[in-house]
Tab-separated table of C-alpha atoms and ligand atoms in Angstrom:
chain	number	residue	atom	x	y	z
A	1	MET	CA	-12.338	58.720	-22.116
A	2	GLY	CA	-11.398	55.177	-21.069
A	3	GLU	CA	-10.203	53.863	-17.736
A	4	SER	CA	-7.647	56.124	-16.071
A	5	LYS	CA	-4.011	55.040	-16.234
A	6	GLY	CA	-3.497	56.672	-12.856
A	7	LEU	CA	-3.161	60.133	-11.417
A	8	ILE	CA	-0.298	62.474	-12.245
A	9	VAL	CA	0.433	65.535	-10.119
A	10	VAL	CA	1.865	68.459	-12.084
A	11	VAL	CA	3.452	71.328	-10.144
A	12	GLU	CA	3.889	74.222	-12.560
A	13	ASP	CA	3.380	77.952	-11.981
A	14	GLU	CA	3.211	78.968	-15.640
A	15	ARG	CA	-0.453	78.674	-16.447
A	16	ALA	CA	-0.058	78.132	-20.202
A	17	ILE	CA	2.403	75.276	-19.697
A	18	ALA	CA	0.276	73.693	-16.969
A	19	ASP	CA	-2.784	73.829	-19.255
A	20	LEU	CA	-0.880	72.096	-22.066
A	21	GLN	CA	0.379	69.378	-19.753
A	22	ARG	CA	-3.114	68.818	-18.392
A	23	LEU	CA	-4.529	68.577	-21.918
A	24	TYR	CA	-2.003	66.086	-23.276
A	25	LEU	CA	-1.834	63.936	-20.163
A	26	SER	CA	-5.615	63.649	-19.922
A	27	GLU	CA	-5.846	62.824	-23.625
A	28	ALA	CA	-3.333	60.042	-22.947
A	29	GLY	CA	-5.702	58.645	-20.330
A	30	PHE	CA	-4.154	59.943	-17.109
A	31	GLY	CA	-5.935	61.760	-14.323
A	32	VAL	CA	-4.222	65.130	-13.793
A	33	HIS	CA	-4.019	67.321	-10.703
A	34	VAL	CA	-2.256	70.677	-11.151
A	35	GLU	CA	-0.746	72.874	-8.432
A	36	SER	CA	1.047	76.165	-9.050
A	37	ASP	CA	2.847	76.499	-5.706
A	38	GLY	CA	5.606	74.364	-4.205
A	39	LEU	CA	4.223	73.810	-0.715
A	40	THR	CA	0.684	73.022	-1.823
A	41	GLY	CA	2.207	70.855	-4.566
A	42	LEU	CA	4.096	68.775	-2.002
A	43	ALA	CA	0.968	68.532	0.170
A	44	SER	CA	-1.028	67.243	-2.823
A	45	ILE	CA	1.641	64.673	-3.690
A	46	ARG	CA	1.498	63.383	-0.113
A	47	ARG	CA	-2.299	63.345	-0.047
A	48	LEU	CA	-3.050	61.951	-3.513
A	49	HIS	CA	-0.310	59.294	-3.950
A	50	PRO	CA	0.035	59.874	-7.720
A	51	VAL	CA	1.661	57.326	-10.053
A	52	ALA	CA	4.095	60.024	-11.253
A	53	VAL	CA	4.961	63.660	-10.552
A	54	VAL	CA	5.974	66.389	-13.005
A	55	LEU	CA	7.921	69.142	-11.241
A	56	ASP	CA	8.821	72.551	-12.560
A	57	VAL	CA	12.099	73.621	-10.936
A	58	GLY	CA	11.357	77.332	-10.404
A	59	LEU	CA	8.255	77.564	-8.184
A	60	PRO	CA	6.883	79.893	-5.515
A	61	SER	CA	7.416	78.938	-1.842
A	62	LEU	CA	9.351	75.703	-2.475
A	63	ASP	CA	11.306	74.854	-5.623
A	64	GLY	CA	10.926	71.581	-7.497
A	65	ILE	CA	14.293	70.265	-6.346
A	66	GLU	CA	13.329	70.781	-2.693
A	67	ILE	CA	9.962	69.074	-3.272
A	68	CYS	CA	11.773	66.025	-4.661
A	69	ARG	CA	14.317	66.086	-1.833
A	70	ARG	CA	11.527	66.074	0.768
A	71	MET	CA	9.711	63.241	-1.025
A	72	ARG	CA	12.856	61.102	-1.055
A	73	ALA	CA	13.635	61.971	2.580
A	74	ALA	CA	10.174	60.613	3.449
A	75	ASP	CA	10.990	57.424	1.493
A	76	ASP	CA	8.586	58.374	-1.301
A	77	TRP	CA	10.101	57.029	-4.530
A	78	THR	CA	7.237	57.994	-6.848
A	79	PRO	CA	8.720	58.663	-10.309
A	80	VAL	CA	9.606	62.344	-10.804
A	81	ILE	CA	10.170	64.172	-14.077
A	82	PHE	CA	11.704	67.620	-13.779
A	83	VAL	CA	10.852	70.426	-16.145
A	84	THR	CA	13.436	73.179	-16.250
A	85	ALA	CA	14.137	76.321	-18.226
A	86	ARG	CA	17.875	76.194	-17.626
A	87	ASP	CA	20.621	73.725	-18.514
A	88	ASP	CA	22.568	74.466	-15.334
A	89	GLU	CA	19.581	73.309	-13.299
A	90	ILE	CA	19.867	69.888	-14.942
A	91	ASP	CA	23.437	69.600	-13.653
A	92	ARG	CA	22.168	70.519	-10.201
A	93	ILE	CA	19.377	67.931	-10.349
A	94	LEU	CA	21.727	65.163	-11.470
A	95	GLY	CA	24.485	66.233	-9.066
A	96	LEU	CA	22.168	66.021	-6.080
A	97	GLU	CA	21.215	62.442	-6.951
A	98	LEU	CA	17.613	63.023	-5.992
A	99	GLY	CA	16.386	59.958	-7.772
A	100	ALA	CA	14.954	62.044	-10.586
A	101	ASP	CA	13.676	59.710	-13.269
A	102	ASP	CA	13.951	62.102	-16.159
A	103	TYR	CA	13.956	65.772	-17.069
A	104	LEU	CA	12.775	67.985	-19.907
A	105	THR	CA	14.070	71.401	-20.896
A	106	LYS	CA	11.616	74.175	-21.713
A	107	PRO	CA	10.327	74.616	-24.314
A	108	PHE	CA	9.412	70.941	-24.653
A	109	SER	CA	6.857	69.017	-26.619
A	110	PRO	CA	3.937	67.824	-24.470
A	111	ARG	CA	3.950	64.653	-26.571
A	112	GLU	CA	7.512	64.033	-25.445
A	113	LEU	CA	6.406	64.418	-21.833
A	114	VAL	CA	3.675	61.815	-22.321
A	115	ALA	CA	6.147	59.421	-23.972
A	116	ARG	CA	8.653	59.811	-21.120
A	117	ILE	CA	5.992	59.184	-18.491
A	118	ARG	CA	4.817	56.042	-20.272
A	119	THR	CA	8.371	54.702	-20.385
A	120	ILE	CA	8.958	55.392	-16.694
A	121	LEU	CA	5.707	53.766	-15.627
A	122	ARG	CA	6.411	50.704	-17.766
A	123	ARG	CA	9.808	50.438	-16.106
A	124	HIS	CA	8.395	50.711	-12.601
A	125	ALA	CA	5.688	48.154	-13.312
A	126	GLY	CA	8.386	45.803	-14.559
A	127	THR	CA	10.280	45.517	-11.263
A	128	PRO	CA	9.777	41.790	-10.707
A	129	LEU	CA	10.835	41.241	-7.099
A	130	ALA	CA	8.206	41.013	-4.380
A	131	THR	CA	10.498	40.084	-1.485
A	132	PRO	CA	13.989	41.343	-0.620
A	133	VAL	CA	16.809	39.544	-2.443
A	134	THR	CA	20.518	39.402	-1.646
A	135	ALA	CA	23.710	39.049	-3.648
A	136	GLY	CA	26.866	38.919	-1.566
A	137	SER	CA	26.536	41.640	1.072
A	138	VAL	CA	23.927	43.589	-0.939
A	139	THR	CA	20.212	43.406	-0.122
A	140	LEU	CA	17.582	44.877	-2.420
A	141	ASP	CA	14.019	45.461	-1.257
A	142	ALA	CA	11.941	46.234	-4.344
A	143	ALA	CA	8.730	46.951	-2.454
A	144	ARG	CA	10.406	49.728	-0.466
A	145	ARG	CA	12.902	50.568	-3.215
A	146	ARG	CA	15.785	50.295	-0.760
A	147	VAL	CA	19.264	48.896	-1.212
A	148	GLU	CA	21.682	48.119	1.615
A	149	ALA	CA	25.290	47.024	1.372
A	150	SER	CA	26.884	45.608	4.536
A	151	GLY	CA	24.101	47.290	6.471
A	152	ARG	CA	24.576	50.789	5.027
A	153	LEU	CA	21.785	52.360	3.004
A	154	ILE	CA	22.820	53.050	-0.601
A	155	GLU	CA	21.156	56.020	-2.310
A	156	LEU	CA	20.420	55.047	-5.901
A	157	THR	CA	18.670	56.864	-8.692
A	158	SER	CA	15.574	55.174	-10.018
A	159	THR	CA	17.420	53.943	-13.106
A	160	GLU	CA	20.329	52.563	-11.073
A	161	PHE	CA	17.844	50.826	-8.798
A	162	ASP	CA	15.927	49.251	-11.687
A	163	LEU	CA	19.158	48.096	-13.308
A	164	LEU	CA	20.387	46.441	-10.096
A	165	ALA	CA	16.928	44.917	-9.502
A	166	LYS	CA	16.998	43.387	-12.984
A	167	LEU	CA	20.428	41.849	-12.408
A	168	MET	CA	19.485	40.598	-8.939
A	169	SER	CA	16.242	39.071	-10.236
A	170	SER	CA	18.339	36.158	-11.482
A	171	PRO	CA	21.747	35.872	-9.768
A	172	GLY	CA	24.391	34.177	-11.884
A	173	GLN	CA	22.545	34.864	-15.133
A	174	VAL	CA	24.434	37.056	-17.594
A	175	PHE	CA	22.200	39.759	-19.056
A	176	THR	CA	23.262	41.295	-22.361
A	177	ARG	CA	23.287	45.072	-22.744
A	178	GLU	CA	20.346	44.728	-25.136
A	179	GLN	CA	18.310	42.800	-22.556
A	180	LEU	CA	19.078	45.413	-19.911
A	181	LEU	CA	18.223	48.277	-22.275
A	182	SER	CA	14.893	46.821	-23.230
A	183	SER	CA	13.885	45.928	-19.700
A	184	VAL	CA	15.193	48.969	-17.789
A	185	TRP	CA	14.992	51.727	-20.396
A	186	GLY	CA	12.194	50.308	-22.505
A	187	GLN	CA	14.365	50.654	-25.593
A	188	ALA	CA	15.981	48.227	-27.966
A	189	ASP	CA	18.498	50.651	-29.491
A	190	TYR	CA	21.895	48.964	-29.589
A	191	GLY	CA	23.493	52.386	-29.985
A	192	LEU	CA	22.625	53.039	-26.349
A	193	GLY	CA	24.908	50.270	-25.070
A	194	ARG	CA	27.192	52.876	-23.514
A	195	THR	CA	24.263	53.995	-21.357
A	196	VAL	CA	24.255	50.603	-19.652
A	197	ASP	CA	28.019	50.732	-19.082
A	198	VAL	CA	27.803	54.203	-17.566
A	199	HIS	CA	25.062	53.208	-15.132
A	200	ILE	CA	26.890	50.001	-14.186
A	201	ALA	CA	29.967	52.121	-13.419
A	202	GLN	CA	27.851	54.421	-11.221
A	203	LEU	CA	26.356	51.446	-9.384
A	204	ARG	CA	29.810	49.995	-8.759
A	205	ALA	CA	31.073	53.327	-7.461
A	206	LYS	CA	28.188	53.578	-4.995
A	207	LEU	CA	28.388	49.953	-3.839
A	208	GLY	CA	32.180	50.066	-3.565
A	209	ALA	CA	33.801	46.887	-2.248
A	210	ASP	CA	30.304	45.405	-1.749
A	211	SER	CA	29.493	45.458	-5.470
A	212	PRO	CA	28.298	42.000	-6.569
A	213	ILE	CA	28.319	43.003	-10.256
A	214	ARG	CA	30.464	40.946	-12.631
A	215	THR	CA	31.404	41.841	-16.204
A	216	SER	CA	31.287	39.127	-18.836
A	217	ARG	CA	33.559	40.625	-21.418
A	218	GLY	CA	31.836	41.151	-24.755
A	219	VAL	CA	28.555	39.752	-23.411
A	220	GLY	CA	27.084	41.750	-20.548
A	221	TYR	CA	26.661	41.773	-16.791
A	222	SER	CA	25.562	39.534	-13.922
A	223	VAL	CA	25.586	39.493	-10.125
A	224	LEU	CA	27.100	36.820	-7.884
A	225	GLU	CA	25.037	33.733	-7.237
B	1	LIG	CA1	8.342	78.215	-12.969
């Protein structure tokens, strides 16, 4: 096995699934630490500082959603992928705006899990801003993954954050949907253009009157210079 691509903490109480995840993730070059209980899982995440976390939703002692909530409350924005057996749990995850980076529904292909983790890590590595930047009344601090608008903290999902960071990396520059897709989502599929529009709409809703985002009709998006 070559050099490790970083440690992933998996919190999963179904042994067979945990074993599969461990197998595929280690074959892909990641270090893997598995916990089967929510509280010890959270303790391991805090102790080991993994590059990404895979959370089952239904867990003993503390469910996956609560683990993620406590991470975010402690300003830990490590990428999280949820694994869930139920569609209604996905609605709950998204509705709570926990900053979940992705989710998979059981049964899922372990290969798909590896692919999703690679995409998320590529995205996080791509955040180009070392010092806080501002556009209008919005300040974005990439190192701490924090956004403030007129002094109020704005809770963004990881994707919303990365999208805003990309736009704010070059104020005044118009980014096409294709550029945003390839840099934020790691995909060059033009059919996903709607995805960009939906996330821009969510960003605008959260930033409200402070939103610095401009639409260039038929071209793409920019932020104020
Ligand atoms: Ca479970």
